[in-house]
Amino acid sequence: MNYTTLGKSGLKVSELCLGTMGFGTEAGWGSEERESFEILDRFAESGGNFLDTANIYKLGTSEKIIGNYFQQESVDRDYFVLATKYSLKDNETNPNASGNNRKNLMRSVEGSLKRLKTDFIDLLYLHIWDDLTPIEEIMRGLDDLVSQGKVNYIAISDTPAWIVAKGNTYAELMGWSKFVALQVEYSLLARTPERDLIPMAKHFGLTLAPWAPLAGGALTGKYLAGDNGRIKEGSKRLNDRSIAITKEVVAIAEELGVSAANVALQWTRQQGIKTIPIVGATKVKQLQENLKVISLILSEENIQRLNAVSQIELGFPGEFFAEEGVKKNNFGGFYERIQK
Ligand SMILES: NC(=O)c1ccc[n+]([C@@H]2O[C@H](COP(=O)([O-])OP(=O)(O)OC[C@H]3O[C@@H](n4cnc5c(N)ncnc54)[C@H](OP(=O)(O)O)[C@@H]3O)[C@@H](O)[C@H]2O)c1
């Protein structure tokens, strides 16, 4: 396992992050505590230190399992870089027990600390934009948590690029903590973050943390035979386009003698931006398979084949700046000679 620094911070994280949304068996899928502990053990033994959870995963069970794991004498909590999130509801009757507001932020973090049985969170994400709370309120609240020592670093997920850009710029002007990472759904089946979110992340030096890099398992090819597993009937992850993309992933994997999961994961890591995919696994075997990605490098030709089959329209104005658009727009012929 190699390590990298998260965003523009000095925090050292493993090149893969372990997604723990499947810790707990609520909603009819996921791993029991014992198997979750084993997944955590294997991940740590391989050098992995970066964990991703959220207050809402399995209605708190994911955080509780991690908290119980930390309680074991053989486990050093401090070894791990623990990320959790706030925003999504954990109470049906309290209008402020969800959303991005400061009251929920403070309340949610206290709940997470209790379930996680720790007194600090290494990285706190805003989970999803609520389209209500002023970004200034959010940045101030996050920075207060950092000042209080309850949170070390902050990050953001599932939010429009312009909001993230405004928040980061505001924090910079105020001398507050800035975001170090951006979580987006990003995989060969979900490339729309290439329009605005990824260029924004590059500009601000945010580490990209793709969630569902295997499209919930679809890109492993295991559903090509017909069974849907935990993917809902009618999901776009299993439509004709997705199946065509998955077949190309499987074909390349067979040529290279590696798993389709490894090809799909590695594609996210070769997109010209510092990227740490959040690898979900509900079985030890899956984790072991996925960890092999660290020794895979895809050739330019393989990347091009994968890009071609999964291509999306950048739309306006992105297409003006893409390679073809730049040629057509002709900025006096100089554009191609500028090294960006
Ligand atoms: N910020 C957000 O809004 C957001 C949203 C979703 C997820 N996340 C984070 O991202 C993480 C990953 O998300 P995800 O679980 O949807 O991602 P994923 O990596 O696309 O899918 C993981 C699932 O794929 C299957 N799988 C994994 N490795 C496999 C292998 N080698 N062979 C066969 N099947 C394999 C397993 O499905 P089965 O369990 O069915 O076997 C596993 O649960 C989550 O744990 C969470 O931490 C964040």
Short mmCIF file of C-alpha atoms and ligand atoms in Angstrom, two decimals:
data_model
loop_
_atom_site.label_atom_id
_atom_site.label_comp_id
_atom_site.label_asym_id
_atom_site.label_seq_id
_atom_site.Cartn_x
_atom_site.Cartn_y
_atom_site.Cartn_z
CA MET A 1 0.00 0.00 0.00
CA ASN A 2 1.21 3.48 -0.80
CA TYR A 3 0.13 6.66 0.93
CA THR A 4 -0.72 10.12 -0.19
CA THR A 5 -1.57 13.37 1.49
CA LEU A 6 -5.24 14.31 1.57
CA GLY A 7 -5.94 17.41 -0.49
CA LYS A 8 -3.53 20.19 0.41
CA SER A 9 -3.17 18.90 3.99
CA GLY A 10 -0.34 16.94 5.58
CA LEU A 11 -2.63 14.07 6.57
CA LYS A 12 -1.30 10.74 5.25
CA VAL A 13 -3.93 8.35 3.94
CA SER A 14 -3.71 5.00 2.20
CA GLU A 15 -4.22 4.96 -1.57
CA LEU A 16 -7.51 3.09 -1.04
CA CYS A 17 -10.29 4.03 1.37
CA LEU A 18 -12.47 1.32 2.91
CA GLY A 19 -16.19 2.03 2.52
CA THR A 20 -18.19 0.70 5.46
CA MET A 21 -21.76 1.43 4.32
CA GLY A 22 -22.28 -2.35 4.27
CA PHE A 23 -21.33 -2.88 7.95
CA GLY A 24 -24.56 -4.13 9.49
CA THR A 25 -27.31 -6.24 8.00
CA GLU A 26 -30.19 -3.73 8.01
CA ALA A 27 -32.12 -3.40 4.73
CA GLY A 28 -31.38 -7.03 3.90
CA TRP A 29 -27.72 -6.76 2.87
CA GLY A 30 -24.31 -6.23 4.43
CA SER A 31 -21.89 -7.89 6.83
CA GLU A 32 -22.37 -8.94 10.45
CA GLU A 33 -20.06 -7.47 13.10
CA ARG A 34 -17.67 -10.44 13.04
CA GLU A 35 -17.13 -10.30 9.28
CA SER A 36 -16.85 -6.48 9.44
CA PHE A 37 -14.09 -6.82 12.05
CA GLU A 38 -12.28 -9.25 9.76
CA ILE A 39 -12.60 -6.85 6.82
CA LEU A 40 -11.13 -4.09 9.00
CA ASP A 41 -8.30 -6.39 10.15
CA ARG A 42 -7.39 -7.38 6.57
CA PHE A 43 -7.53 -3.77 5.39
CA ALA A 44 -5.25 -2.62 8.23
CA GLU A 45 -2.84 -5.56 7.69
CA SER A 46 -2.47 -4.53 4.06
CA GLY A 47 -1.48 -1.02 5.19
CA GLY A 48 -4.90 0.59 4.74
CA ASN A 49 -5.68 3.31 7.28
CA PHE A 50 -8.47 5.34 5.65
CA LEU A 51 -12.06 4.43 6.67
CA ASP A 52 -15.31 5.93 5.41
CA THR A 53 -18.61 5.80 7.31
CA ALA A 54 -21.61 8.08 7.99
CA ASN A 55 -24.10 8.65 10.79
CA ILE A 56 -26.83 7.27 8.53
CA TYR A 57 -25.18 4.03 7.33
CA LYS A 58 -27.30 1.12 8.49
CA LEU A 59 -29.02 3.65 10.77
CA GLY A 60 -25.93 4.03 12.94
CA THR A 61 -24.84 0.40 12.96
CA SER A 62 -21.84 1.01 10.69
CA GLU A 63 -20.46 3.60 13.15
CA LYS A 64 -21.27 1.33 16.11
CA ILE A 65 -19.37 -1.59 14.57
CA ILE A 66 -16.34 0.63 13.99
CA GLY A 67 -16.65 1.91 17.59
CA ASN A 68 -16.74 -1.65 18.91
CA TYR A 69 -13.75 -2.51 16.73
CA PHE A 70 -11.78 0.38 18.26
CA GLN A 71 -12.55 -0.96 21.74
CA GLN A 72 -10.48 -4.10 21.16
CA GLU A 73 -7.13 -4.13 22.88
CA SER A 74 -5.35 -5.26 19.72
CA VAL A 75 -6.61 -2.23 17.77
CA ASP A 76 -4.95 1.19 17.79
CA ARG A 77 -7.70 3.71 17.02
CA ASP A 78 -5.07 6.32 16.34
CA TYR A 79 -3.67 4.33 13.42
CA PHE A 80 -6.87 4.95 11.46
CA VAL A 81 -7.92 8.05 9.58
CA LEU A 82 -11.63 7.92 10.27
CA ALA A 83 -14.07 9.80 8.07
CA THR A 84 -17.74 10.16 8.91
CA LYS A 85 -20.53 12.41 7.63
CA TYR A 86 -23.47 14.48 8.81
CA SER A 87 -26.67 15.72 7.11
CA LEU A 88 -28.99 12.81 6.59
CA LYS A 89 -31.88 12.19 8.93
CA ASP A 90 -31.50 10.09 12.04
CA ASN A 91 -34.76 11.25 13.61
CA GLU A 92 -38.15 11.34 11.88
CA THR A 93 -39.86 13.83 14.22
CA ASN A 94 -37.24 16.53 14.81
CA PRO A 95 -37.12 18.94 11.81
CA ASN A 96 -33.54 19.88 12.73
CA ALA A 97 -32.23 16.31 13.00
CA SER A 98 -31.37 16.45 9.31
CA GLY A 99 -29.91 18.94 6.85
CA ASN A 100 -26.77 21.05 6.88
CA ASN A 101 -27.77 23.51 9.63
CA ARG A 102 -25.46 24.19 12.58
CA LYS A 103 -27.84 22.66 15.13
CA ASN A 104 -27.86 19.36 13.26
CA LEU A 105 -24.12 19.54 12.61
CA MET A 106 -23.30 19.81 16.33
CA ARG A 107 -25.95 17.26 17.39
CA SER A 108 -24.94 14.78 14.70
CA VAL A 109 -21.23 14.94 15.54
CA GLU A 110 -21.98 14.24 19.23
CA GLY A 111 -23.98 11.17 18.17
CA SER A 112 -21.21 9.96 15.87
CA LEU A 113 -18.55 10.37 18.58
CA LYS A 114 -20.66 8.26 20.96
CA ARG A 115 -21.31 5.48 18.45
CA LEU A 116 -17.68 5.51 17.30
CA LYS A 117 -16.47 5.46 20.93
CA THR A 118 -13.79 8.00 20.15
CA ASP A 119 -13.22 11.62 21.10
CA PHE A 120 -12.25 12.87 17.66
CA ILE A 121 -13.16 12.45 14.02
CA ASP A 122 -10.24 12.70 11.61
CA LEU A 123 -12.31 13.89 8.65
CA LEU A 124 -15.88 15.15 8.73
CA TYR A 125 -17.86 15.32 5.48
CA LEU A 126 -20.97 17.28 4.77
CA HIS A 127 -22.86 14.31 3.31
CA ILE A 128 -25.31 15.95 0.93
CA TRP A 129 -26.26 19.54 0.12
CA ASP A 130 -29.67 20.51 1.58
CA ASP A 131 -30.23 23.48 -0.74
CA LEU A 132 -31.24 25.58 2.31
CA THR A 133 -28.40 26.37 4.68
CA PRO A 134 -26.09 29.30 3.85
CA ILE A 135 -22.61 27.97 3.06
CA GLU A 136 -21.16 30.61 5.44
CA GLU A 137 -23.07 28.97 8.34
CA ILE A 138 -21.68 25.59 7.36
CA MET A 139 -18.06 26.70 7.03
CA ARG A 140 -18.19 28.50 10.40
CA GLY A 141 -19.70 25.43 12.11
CA LEU A 142 -17.14 23.09 10.60
CA ASP A 143 -14.28 25.37 11.60
CA ASP A 144 -15.65 25.62 15.17
CA LEU A 145 -15.58 21.81 15.41
CA VAL A 146 -11.95 21.87 14.28
CA SER A 147 -11.15 24.52 16.92
CA GLN A 148 -12.89 22.37 19.56
CA GLY A 149 -10.65 19.43 18.63
CA LYS A 150 -13.61 17.20 17.80
CA VAL A 151 -12.77 17.19 14.09
CA ASN A 152 -9.35 17.43 12.46
CA TYR A 153 -10.15 18.00 8.77
CA ILE A 154 -13.27 18.78 6.75
CA ALA A 155 -14.60 17.61 3.40
CA ILE A 156 -17.76 17.63 1.32
CA SER A 157 -19.87 15.20 -0.68
CA ASP A 158 -22.82 15.28 -3.09
CA THR A 159 -22.87 19.06 -3.53
CA PRO A 160 -22.88 21.27 -6.64
CA ALA A 161 -19.43 22.47 -7.69
CA TRP A 162 -20.29 26.17 -7.32
CA ILE A 163 -21.32 25.72 -3.67
CA VAL A 164 -18.08 23.88 -2.85
CA ALA A 165 -16.07 26.57 -4.64
CA LYS A 166 -17.88 29.34 -2.73
CA GLY A 167 -17.41 27.59 0.63
CA ASN A 168 -13.73 26.95 0.11
CA THR A 169 -13.06 30.49 -1.08
CA TYR A 170 -14.99 31.95 1.85
CA ALA A 171 -13.05 29.78 4.32
CA GLU A 172 -9.79 30.87 2.74
CA LEU A 173 -10.71 34.54 3.13
CA MET A 174 -11.74 33.98 6.76
CA GLY A 175 -8.66 31.89 7.62
CA TRP A 176 -10.87 28.90 8.41
CA SER A 177 -10.40 25.20 7.65
CA LYS A 178 -10.90 24.39 4.00
CA PHE A 179 -12.15 21.22 2.37
CA VAL A 180 -9.49 18.60 1.66
CA ALA A 181 -11.61 16.03 -0.19
CA LEU A 182 -14.62 15.74 -2.44
CA GLN A 183 -16.87 12.67 -2.57
CA VAL A 184 -18.83 12.10 -5.74
CA GLU A 185 -20.46 9.15 -7.38
CA TYR A 186 -17.85 8.37 -10.01
CA SER A 187 -17.30 5.24 -12.06
CA LEU A 188 -17.37 4.05 -15.65
CA LEU A 189 -21.17 4.08 -15.29
CA ALA A 190 -21.33 7.54 -13.70
CA ARG A 191 -19.05 10.05 -15.40
CA THR A 192 -21.04 13.29 -15.11
CA PRO A 193 -18.73 14.69 -12.36
CA GLU A 194 -16.31 15.26 -15.27
CA ARG A 195 -18.47 18.24 -16.29
CA ASP A 196 -17.92 20.57 -13.29
CA LEU A 197 -17.04 18.74 -10.07
CA ILE A 198 -13.74 17.19 -11.12
CA PRO A 199 -12.36 20.36 -12.79
CA MET A 200 -13.37 22.25 -9.61
CA ALA A 201 -11.63 19.66 -7.39
CA LYS A 202 -8.47 19.96 -9.50
CA HIS A 203 -8.54 23.74 -9.20
CA PHE A 204 -8.80 23.64 -5.38
CA GLY A 205 -6.41 20.69 -4.94
CA LEU A 206 -9.12 18.50 -3.38
CA THR A 207 -8.56 14.76 -3.34
CA LEU A 208 -11.29 13.03 -5.31
CA ALA A 209 -12.96 10.19 -3.40
CA PRO A 210 -15.23 8.34 -5.83
CA TRP A 211 -18.09 6.46 -4.14
CA ALA A 212 -19.65 3.41 -5.74
CA PRO A 213 -16.58 3.02 -8.00
CA LEU A 214 -17.93 -0.46 -8.84
CA ALA A 215 -21.47 0.91 -9.34
CA GLY A 216 -22.62 -1.08 -6.31
CA GLY A 217 -21.07 -4.27 -7.74
CA ALA A 218 -22.46 -3.96 -11.30
CA LEU A 219 -18.98 -3.32 -12.76
CA THR A 220 -17.65 -6.57 -11.31
CA GLY A 221 -19.67 -8.28 -14.04
CA LYS A 222 -21.38 -10.52 -11.50
CA TYR A 223 -24.87 -9.43 -12.57
CA LEU A 224 -24.36 -10.09 -16.29
CA ALA A 225 -25.85 -13.54 -15.80
CA GLY A 226 -29.23 -12.08 -14.78
CA ASP A 227 -29.47 -11.99 -10.97
CA ASN A 228 -29.64 -8.37 -9.62
CA GLY A 229 -28.25 -8.89 -6.10
CA ARG A 230 -28.69 -5.71 -4.11
CA ILE A 231 -29.19 -3.60 -7.26
CA LYS A 232 -32.83 -2.58 -7.61
CA GLU A 233 -34.92 -3.77 -10.55
CA GLY A 234 -34.87 -1.14 -13.35
CA SER A 235 -31.66 0.52 -12.04
CA LYS A 236 -29.64 2.38 -14.67
CA ARG A 237 -26.62 0.41 -13.41
CA LEU A 238 -28.04 -2.57 -15.29
CA ASN A 239 -29.53 -0.94 -18.42
CA ASP A 240 -28.28 -1.71 -21.97
CA ARG A 241 -25.62 1.01 -21.90
CA SER A 242 -24.30 -0.10 -18.51
CA ILE A 243 -24.20 -3.72 -19.63
CA ALA A 244 -22.19 -2.76 -22.75
CA ILE A 245 -19.69 -0.86 -20.58
CA THR A 246 -19.46 -3.73 -18.09
CA LYS A 247 -18.82 -6.20 -20.92
CA GLU A 248 -15.86 -4.09 -22.09
CA VAL A 249 -14.52 -4.02 -18.53
CA VAL A 250 -14.83 -7.81 -18.33
CA ALA A 251 -13.14 -8.24 -21.75
CA ILE A 252 -10.15 -6.11 -20.73
CA ALA A 253 -9.94 -7.90 -17.38
CA GLU A 254 -9.81 -11.27 -19.16
CA GLU A 255 -7.07 -10.05 -21.52
CA LEU A 256 -5.01 -8.84 -18.54
CA GLY A 257 -5.76 -11.83 -16.31
CA VAL A 258 -7.14 -9.64 -13.52
CA SER A 259 -10.62 -9.16 -12.07
CA ALA A 260 -13.17 -6.83 -13.65
CA ALA A 261 -13.45 -5.09 -10.25
CA ASN A 262 -9.74 -4.24 -10.44
CA VAL A 263 -10.07 -2.79 -13.96
CA ALA A 264 -13.08 -0.64 -12.96
CA LEU A 265 -11.36 0.60 -9.79
CA GLN A 266 -8.09 1.35 -11.54
CA TRP A 267 -9.86 3.37 -14.24
CA THR A 268 -10.98 5.82 -11.51
CA ARG A 269 -7.34 6.10 -10.37
CA GLN A 270 -5.98 7.05 -13.80
CA GLN A 271 -7.99 10.22 -14.47
CA GLY A 272 -5.28 12.84 -13.95
CA ILE A 273 -6.36 13.92 -10.47
CA LYS A 274 -5.35 12.68 -7.02
CA THR A 275 -8.01 10.00 -6.46
CA ILE A 276 -8.73 7.59 -3.61
CA PRO A 277 -11.63 5.29 -4.51
CA ILE A 278 -13.89 4.26 -1.63
CA VAL A 279 -13.90 0.52 -1.93
CA GLY A 280 -16.99 -1.16 -0.59
CA ALA A 281 -16.80 -4.79 0.47
CA THR A 282 -19.20 -6.91 2.49
CA LYS A 283 -17.05 -10.03 2.37
CA VAL A 284 -13.39 -10.55 3.23
CA LYS A 285 -12.89 -12.27 -0.13
CA GLN A 286 -14.12 -9.19 -2.01
CA LEU A 287 -11.75 -6.94 -0.09
CA GLN A 288 -8.80 -9.22 -0.79
CA GLU A 289 -9.66 -9.18 -4.48
CA ASN A 290 -10.08 -5.40 -4.56
CA LEU A 291 -6.79 -4.73 -2.77
CA LYS A 292 -4.93 -6.23 -5.76
CA VAL A 293 -5.76 -3.04 -7.68
CA ILE A 294 -2.72 -1.35 -6.17
CA SER A 295 -0.42 -3.30 -8.46
CA LEU A 296 -2.43 -2.75 -11.66
CA ILE A 297 -1.66 -0.09 -14.25
CA LEU A 298 -3.91 0.20 -17.30
CA SER A 299 -2.31 0.96 -20.65
CA GLU A 300 -3.26 4.08 -22.59
CA GLU A 301 -5.01 1.81 -25.10
CA ASN A 302 -7.12 0.16 -22.40
CA ILE A 303 -8.04 3.52 -20.90
CA GLN A 304 -9.09 4.72 -24.35
CA ARG A 305 -11.27 1.66 -24.92
CA LEU A 306 -12.96 2.20 -21.55
CA ASN A 307 -13.39 5.92 -22.19
CA ALA A 308 -14.87 5.32 -25.62
CA VAL A 309 -17.56 2.91 -24.46
CA SER A 310 -18.52 5.01 -21.42
CA GLN A 311 -18.27 8.48 -23.01
CA ILE A 312 -20.73 11.17 -21.87
CA GLU A 313 -21.63 14.51 -23.43
CA LEU A 314 -19.87 17.31 -21.57
CA GLY A 315 -22.56 19.72 -22.75
CA PHE A 316 -22.35 23.51 -22.57
CA PRO A 317 -19.86 25.06 -21.93
CA GLY A 318 -17.57 22.13 -21.13
CA GLU A 319 -17.44 20.96 -24.72
CA PHE A 320 -15.86 24.29 -25.75
CA PHE A 321 -12.83 23.47 -23.59
CA ALA A 322 -12.53 19.78 -24.41
CA GLU A 323 -9.86 18.83 -26.91
CA GLU A 324 -12.10 18.98 -29.99
CA GLY A 325 -13.78 22.19 -28.86
CA VAL A 326 -10.46 23.90 -28.32
CA LYS A 327 -9.40 23.05 -31.87
CA LYS A 328 -12.70 24.33 -33.28
CA ASN A 329 -12.70 27.53 -31.25
CA ASN A 330 -9.17 28.30 -32.30
CA PHE A 331 -7.76 30.68 -29.73
CA GLY A 332 -5.37 32.09 -32.29
CA GLY A 333 -3.52 28.77 -32.56
CA PHE A 334 -1.71 29.32 -29.26
CA TYR A 335 -3.90 27.17 -27.05
CA GLU A 336 -2.32 23.87 -28.05
CA ARG A 337 1.15 25.27 -27.31
CA ILE A 338 0.27 26.26 -23.73
CA GLN A 339 1.29 23.74 -21.09
CA LYS A 340 -1.42 23.81 -18.43
N1 LIG B 1 -21.18 10.13 -0.22
C1 LIG B 1 -22.16 9.38 -0.60
O1 LIG B 1 -23.27 9.86 -0.90
C2 LIG B 1 -21.97 7.89 -0.69
C3 LIG B 1 -22.97 7.11 -1.29
C4 LIG B 1 -22.76 5.73 -1.38
C5 LIG B 1 -21.59 5.18 -0.86
N2 LIG B 1 -20.65 5.96 -0.26
C6 LIG B 1 -19.39 5.37 0.28
O2 LIG B 1 -18.78 4.63 -0.74
C7 LIG B 1 -18.55 3.29 -0.35
C8 LIG B 1 -18.66 2.39 -1.53
O3 LIG B 1 -19.99 2.44 -2.05
P1 LIG B 1 -20.68 1.18 -2.67
O4 LIG B 1 -20.66 0.09 -1.66
O5 LIG B 1 -21.96 1.57 -3.28
O6 LIG B 1 -19.59 0.91 -3.77
P2 LIG B 1 -19.07 -0.13 -4.76
O7 LIG B 1 -17.63 -0.32 -4.44
O8 LIG B 1 -19.42 0.35 -6.10
O9 LIG B 1 -19.87 -1.48 -4.49
C9 LIG B 1 -19.56 -2.30 -3.42
C10 LIG B 1 -20.34 -3.59 -3.58
O10 LIG B 1 -19.87 -4.28 -4.72
C11 LIG B 1 -19.78 -5.65 -4.46
N3 LIG B 1 -18.36 -6.03 -4.56
C12 LIG B 1 -17.28 -5.36 -4.10
N4 LIG B 1 -16.15 -5.98 -4.45
C13 LIG B 1 -16.51 -7.07 -5.15
C14 LIG B 1 -15.77 -8.10 -5.77
N5 LIG B 1 -14.44 -8.12 -5.77
N6 LIG B 1 -16.47 -9.08 -6.42
C15 LIG B 1 -17.80 -9.06 -6.45
N7 LIG B 1 -18.54 -8.12 -5.86
C16 LIG B 1 -17.92 -7.11 -5.22
C17 LIG B 1 -20.34 -5.87 -3.06
O11 LIG B 1 -21.74 -6.11 -3.25
P3 LIG B 1 -22.56 -7.17 -2.33
O12 LIG B 1 -22.53 -6.58 -0.95
O13 LIG B 1 -23.93 -7.14 -2.93
O14 LIG B 1 -21.85 -8.47 -2.44
C18 LIG B 1 -20.13 -4.53 -2.42
O15 LIG B 1 -21.06 -4.28 -1.39
C19 LIG B 1 -19.60 3.03 0.75
O16 LIG B 1 -19.23 1.98 1.61
C20 LIG B 1 -19.62 4.36 1.44
O17 LIG B 1 -18.56 4.44 2.36
C21 LIG B 1 -20.81 7.31 -0.18
#
